[in-house]
Coordinates of C-alpha atoms in Angstrom, one line a residue:
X551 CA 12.2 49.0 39.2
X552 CA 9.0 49.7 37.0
X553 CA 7.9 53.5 37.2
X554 CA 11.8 54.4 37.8
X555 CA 13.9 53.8 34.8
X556 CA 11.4 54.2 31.9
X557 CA 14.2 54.0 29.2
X558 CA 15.5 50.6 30.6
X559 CA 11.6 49.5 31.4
X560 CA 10.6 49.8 27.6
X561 CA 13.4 47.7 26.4
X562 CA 12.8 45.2 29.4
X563 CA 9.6 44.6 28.4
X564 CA 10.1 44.5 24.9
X565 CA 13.3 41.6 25.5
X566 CA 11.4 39.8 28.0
X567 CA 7.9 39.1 26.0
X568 CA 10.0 38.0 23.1
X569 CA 12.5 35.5 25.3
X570 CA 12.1 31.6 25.3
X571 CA 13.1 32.0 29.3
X572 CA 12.8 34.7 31.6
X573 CA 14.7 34.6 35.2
X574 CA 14.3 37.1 38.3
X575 CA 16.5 36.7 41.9
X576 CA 13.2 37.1 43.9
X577 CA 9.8 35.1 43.8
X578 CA 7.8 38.3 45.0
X579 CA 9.9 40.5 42.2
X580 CA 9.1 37.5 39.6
X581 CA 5.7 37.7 39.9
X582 CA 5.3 41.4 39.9
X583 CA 7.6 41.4 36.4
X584 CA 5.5 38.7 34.8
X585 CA 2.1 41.2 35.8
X586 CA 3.4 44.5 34.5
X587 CA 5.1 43.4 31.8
X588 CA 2.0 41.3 30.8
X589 CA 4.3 37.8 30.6
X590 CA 2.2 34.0 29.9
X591 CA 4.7 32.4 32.4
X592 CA 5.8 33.4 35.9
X593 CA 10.0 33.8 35.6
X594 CA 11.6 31.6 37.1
X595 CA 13.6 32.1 40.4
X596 CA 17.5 32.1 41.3
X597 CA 19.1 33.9 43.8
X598 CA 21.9 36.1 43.2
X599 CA 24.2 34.6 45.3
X600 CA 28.0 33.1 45.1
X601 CA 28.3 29.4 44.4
X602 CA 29.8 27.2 46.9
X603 CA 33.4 26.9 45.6
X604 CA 33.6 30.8 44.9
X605 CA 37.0 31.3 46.7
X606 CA 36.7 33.6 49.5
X607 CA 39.8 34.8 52.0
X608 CA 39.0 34.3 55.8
X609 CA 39.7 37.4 58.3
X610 CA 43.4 38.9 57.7
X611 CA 44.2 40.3 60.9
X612 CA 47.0 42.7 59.5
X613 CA 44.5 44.0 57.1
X614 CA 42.5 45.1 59.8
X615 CA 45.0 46.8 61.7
X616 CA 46.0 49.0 58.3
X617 CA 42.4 49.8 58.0
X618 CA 41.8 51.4 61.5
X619 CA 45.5 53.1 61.3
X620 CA 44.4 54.6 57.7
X621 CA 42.0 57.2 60.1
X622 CA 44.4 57.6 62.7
X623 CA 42.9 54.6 65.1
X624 CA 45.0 53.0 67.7
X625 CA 45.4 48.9 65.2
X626 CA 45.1 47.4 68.6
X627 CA 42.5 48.9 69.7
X628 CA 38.6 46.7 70.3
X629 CA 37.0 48.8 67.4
X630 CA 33.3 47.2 65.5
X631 CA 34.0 47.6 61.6
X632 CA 30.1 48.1 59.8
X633 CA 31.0 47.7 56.1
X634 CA 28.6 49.1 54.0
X635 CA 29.6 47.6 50.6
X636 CA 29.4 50.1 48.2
X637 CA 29.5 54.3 48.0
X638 CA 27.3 56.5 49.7
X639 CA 23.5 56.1 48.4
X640 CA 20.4 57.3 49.1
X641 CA 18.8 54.0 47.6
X642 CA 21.7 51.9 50.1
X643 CA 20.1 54.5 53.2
X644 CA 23.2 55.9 53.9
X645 CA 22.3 59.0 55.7
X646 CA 20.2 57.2 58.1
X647 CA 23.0 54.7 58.5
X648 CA 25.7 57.7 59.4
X649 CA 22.7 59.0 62.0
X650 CA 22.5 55.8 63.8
X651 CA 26.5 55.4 63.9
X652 CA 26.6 59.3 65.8
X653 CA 24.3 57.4 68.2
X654 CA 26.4 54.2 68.9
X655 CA 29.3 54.1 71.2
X656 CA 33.1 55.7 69.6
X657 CA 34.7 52.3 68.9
X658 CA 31.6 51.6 65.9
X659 CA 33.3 52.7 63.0
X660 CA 31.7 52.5 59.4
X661 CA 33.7 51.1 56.2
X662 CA 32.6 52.4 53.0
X663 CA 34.0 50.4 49.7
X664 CA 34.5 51.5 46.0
X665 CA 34.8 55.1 47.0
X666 CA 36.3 57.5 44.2
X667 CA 37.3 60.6 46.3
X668 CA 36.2 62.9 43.4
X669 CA 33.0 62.1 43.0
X670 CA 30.0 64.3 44.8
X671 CA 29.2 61.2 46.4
X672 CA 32.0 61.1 48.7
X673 CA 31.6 64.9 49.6
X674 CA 28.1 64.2 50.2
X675 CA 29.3 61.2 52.5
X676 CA 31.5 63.7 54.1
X677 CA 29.3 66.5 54.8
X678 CA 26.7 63.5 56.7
X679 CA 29.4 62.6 58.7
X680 CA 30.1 66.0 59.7
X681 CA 26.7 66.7 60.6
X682 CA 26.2 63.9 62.4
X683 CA 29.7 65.0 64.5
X684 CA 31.3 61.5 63.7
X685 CA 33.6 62.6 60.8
X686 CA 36.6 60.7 62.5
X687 CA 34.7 57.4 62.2
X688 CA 34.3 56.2 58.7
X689 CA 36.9 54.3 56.2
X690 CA 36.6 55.2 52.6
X691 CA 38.2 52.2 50.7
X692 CA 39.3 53.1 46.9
X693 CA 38.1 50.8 44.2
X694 CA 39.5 47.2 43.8
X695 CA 39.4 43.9 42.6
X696 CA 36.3 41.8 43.8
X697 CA 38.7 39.3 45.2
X698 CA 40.1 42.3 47.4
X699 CA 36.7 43.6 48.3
X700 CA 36.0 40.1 50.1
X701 CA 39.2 40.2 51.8
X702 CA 38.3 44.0 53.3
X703 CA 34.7 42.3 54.1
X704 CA 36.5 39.3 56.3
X705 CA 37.7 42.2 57.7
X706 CA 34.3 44.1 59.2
X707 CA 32.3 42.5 62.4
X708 CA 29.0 43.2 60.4
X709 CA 27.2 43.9 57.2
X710 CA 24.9 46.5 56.5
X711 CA 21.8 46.0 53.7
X712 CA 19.6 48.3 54.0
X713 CA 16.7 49.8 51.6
X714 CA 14.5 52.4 51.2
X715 CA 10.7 50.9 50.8
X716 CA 10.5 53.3 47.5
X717 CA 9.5 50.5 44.5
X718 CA 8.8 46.9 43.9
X719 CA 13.0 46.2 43.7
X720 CA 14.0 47.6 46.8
X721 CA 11.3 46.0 48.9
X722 CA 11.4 42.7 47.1
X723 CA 15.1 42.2 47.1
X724 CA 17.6 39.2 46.9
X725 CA 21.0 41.4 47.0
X726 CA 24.4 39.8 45.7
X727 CA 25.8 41.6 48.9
X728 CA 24.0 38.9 50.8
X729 CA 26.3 35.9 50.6
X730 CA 29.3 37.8 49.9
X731 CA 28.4 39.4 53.7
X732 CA 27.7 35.6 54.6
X733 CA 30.8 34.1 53.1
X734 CA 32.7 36.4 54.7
X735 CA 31.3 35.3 58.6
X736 CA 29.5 38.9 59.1
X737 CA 26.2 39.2 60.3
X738 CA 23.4 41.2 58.2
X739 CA 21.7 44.5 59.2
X740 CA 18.9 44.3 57.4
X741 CA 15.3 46.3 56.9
X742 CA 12.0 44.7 58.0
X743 CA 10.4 43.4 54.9
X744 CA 9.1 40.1 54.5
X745 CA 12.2 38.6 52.9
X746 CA 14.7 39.5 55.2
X747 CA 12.3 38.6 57.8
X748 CA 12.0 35.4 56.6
X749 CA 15.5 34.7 56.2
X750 CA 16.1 36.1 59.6
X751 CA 13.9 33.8 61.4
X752 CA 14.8 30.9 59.2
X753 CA 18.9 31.0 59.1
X754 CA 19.3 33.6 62.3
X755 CA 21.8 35.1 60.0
X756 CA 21.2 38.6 61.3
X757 CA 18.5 41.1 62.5
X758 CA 16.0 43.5 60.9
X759 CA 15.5 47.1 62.0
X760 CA 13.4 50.2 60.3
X761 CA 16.0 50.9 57.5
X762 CA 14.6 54.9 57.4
X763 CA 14.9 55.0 61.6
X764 CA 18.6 55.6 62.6
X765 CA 17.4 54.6 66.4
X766 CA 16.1 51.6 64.8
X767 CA 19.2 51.1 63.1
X768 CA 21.5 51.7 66.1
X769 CA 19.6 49.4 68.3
X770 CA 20.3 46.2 65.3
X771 CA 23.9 46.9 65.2
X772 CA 24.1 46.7 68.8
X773 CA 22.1 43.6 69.1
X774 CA 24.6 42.1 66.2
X775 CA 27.9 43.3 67.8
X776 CA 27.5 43.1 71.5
X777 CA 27.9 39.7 72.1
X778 CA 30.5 37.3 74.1
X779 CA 34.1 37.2 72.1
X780 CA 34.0 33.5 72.5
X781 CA 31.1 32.9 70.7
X782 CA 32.2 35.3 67.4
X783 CA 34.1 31.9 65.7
X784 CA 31.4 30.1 66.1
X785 CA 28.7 32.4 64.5
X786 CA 30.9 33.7 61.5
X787 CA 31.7 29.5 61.0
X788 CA 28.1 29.1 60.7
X789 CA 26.9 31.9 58.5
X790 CA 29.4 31.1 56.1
X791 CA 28.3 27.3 55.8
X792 CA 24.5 28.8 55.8
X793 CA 26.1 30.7 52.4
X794 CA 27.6 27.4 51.4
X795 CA 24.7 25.2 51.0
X796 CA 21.2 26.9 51.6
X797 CA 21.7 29.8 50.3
X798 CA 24.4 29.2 47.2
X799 CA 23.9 29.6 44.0
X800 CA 24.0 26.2 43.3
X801 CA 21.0 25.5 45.6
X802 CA 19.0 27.4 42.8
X803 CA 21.2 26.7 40.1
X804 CA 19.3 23.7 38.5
X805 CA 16.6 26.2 36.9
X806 CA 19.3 27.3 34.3
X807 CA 20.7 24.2 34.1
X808 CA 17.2 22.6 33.2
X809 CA 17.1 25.5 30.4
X810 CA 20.7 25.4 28.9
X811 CA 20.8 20.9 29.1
X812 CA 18.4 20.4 26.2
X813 CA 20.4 23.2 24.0
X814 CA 23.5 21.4 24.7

């Protein structure tokens, strides 16, 4: 993010003109690090992403059911779980996310993870909620283990990944959240830059809205959730094998191994 951290851009620059190998998660963000910085050689390119055999749980029903009964919901009940991984954020466009859910239908209900309750982030979360009259409808989920994280993902219907167009690393993104959403069978949200766009039309592994519009984002959600029950197995079957070869790490894994082979 050059222009936003200055502290952590001067010792970037300074690490990466002295490395033998530099390595971005983006083509788009590679080429814009090799300009600023002033670098002889493009970085090369792997996605952040989980390799194939990363073990991931499938969709724990009685998980689910303590989830919606932790805010008083009715565990039987035909609710859509939007997970947005992570606290509250500006840069994650959670107030414009907590807008479009006060636009959507009662039984959407938003799952925020790695919530401590202290924090001002959480009040802040609570005071959008409140202004948006839809305090009743959002999970805070405590801290937990990664393996736990993906098991309250399998959990959701769809996953929310959405950025503010504010710097070169929030419009040129390849998020980690991306195939941990995938793995887990859930659908992406996603804003309307060229990367998701391109993913979008390339794997259909989601849908792209104007990440600062909350009708915008409303009207993606619906298009995600409101489809036949029948055909719900079948689409979370096939994003997770997308996640499982295409877009693994291991797909783009044979850049570092091409570094670390002669070393070894």
């Amino acid at each position: 993010q050059p222009g936003r951290h200055p502290h952590w851009e001067f010792f970037e620059k300074r690490i990466a003109r002295r490395a033998g190998h530099v390595i971005c998660n983006e083509p788009n963000r590679s080429k814009e690090f090799a300009r600023i910085y002033g670098l002889a050689q493009v970085p090369g390119v792997v996605r952040t992403a989980l390799p194939a055999a990363w073990p991931v749980p499938g969709r724990d029903s009685g998980l689910r059911k303590e989830m919606l009964k932790s805010i008083g919901l009715d565990p039987e009940g035909n609710f859509r779980l939007l997970l947005h991984h992570g606290p509250f954020s500006l840069e994650r466009c959670s107030p414009e996310i907590i807008r479009a859910l006060g636009i959507l239908p009662e039984d959407y209900i938003l799952v925020f993870t790695g919530t401590d309750k202290s924090s001002p982030r959480y009040l802040q979360a609570r005071e959008e909620l409140a202004s948006a009259a839809v305090a009743s409808r959002a999970i805070f989920l405590d801290y937990t283990s990664y393996g736990m994280a993906l098991q309250y993902a399998a959990c959701c219907d769809a996953g929310l990944l959405l950025y503010p167009n504010d710097g070169i690393g929030n419009y040129h993104q390849a998020p980690g959240r991306l195939t941990e959403y995938l793995r887990c069978g859930l659908p992406l949200i996603a804003p309307f830059y060229p990367v998701f766009k391109d993913l979008v039309s390339n794997y259909h592994v989601g849908v792209t809205c104007d990440p600062l519009d909350p009708e915008s984002i409303a009207g993606a959600i619906r298009t995600i959730c409101e489809v036949p029950g029948e055909d719900l197995d079948r689409r979370r079957s096939r994003l997770r094998h997308i996640a499982e070869t295409d877009l693994a790490y291991d797909a783009q894994a044979g850049v570092i191994e091409n570094i670390i082979r002669p070393l070894i």
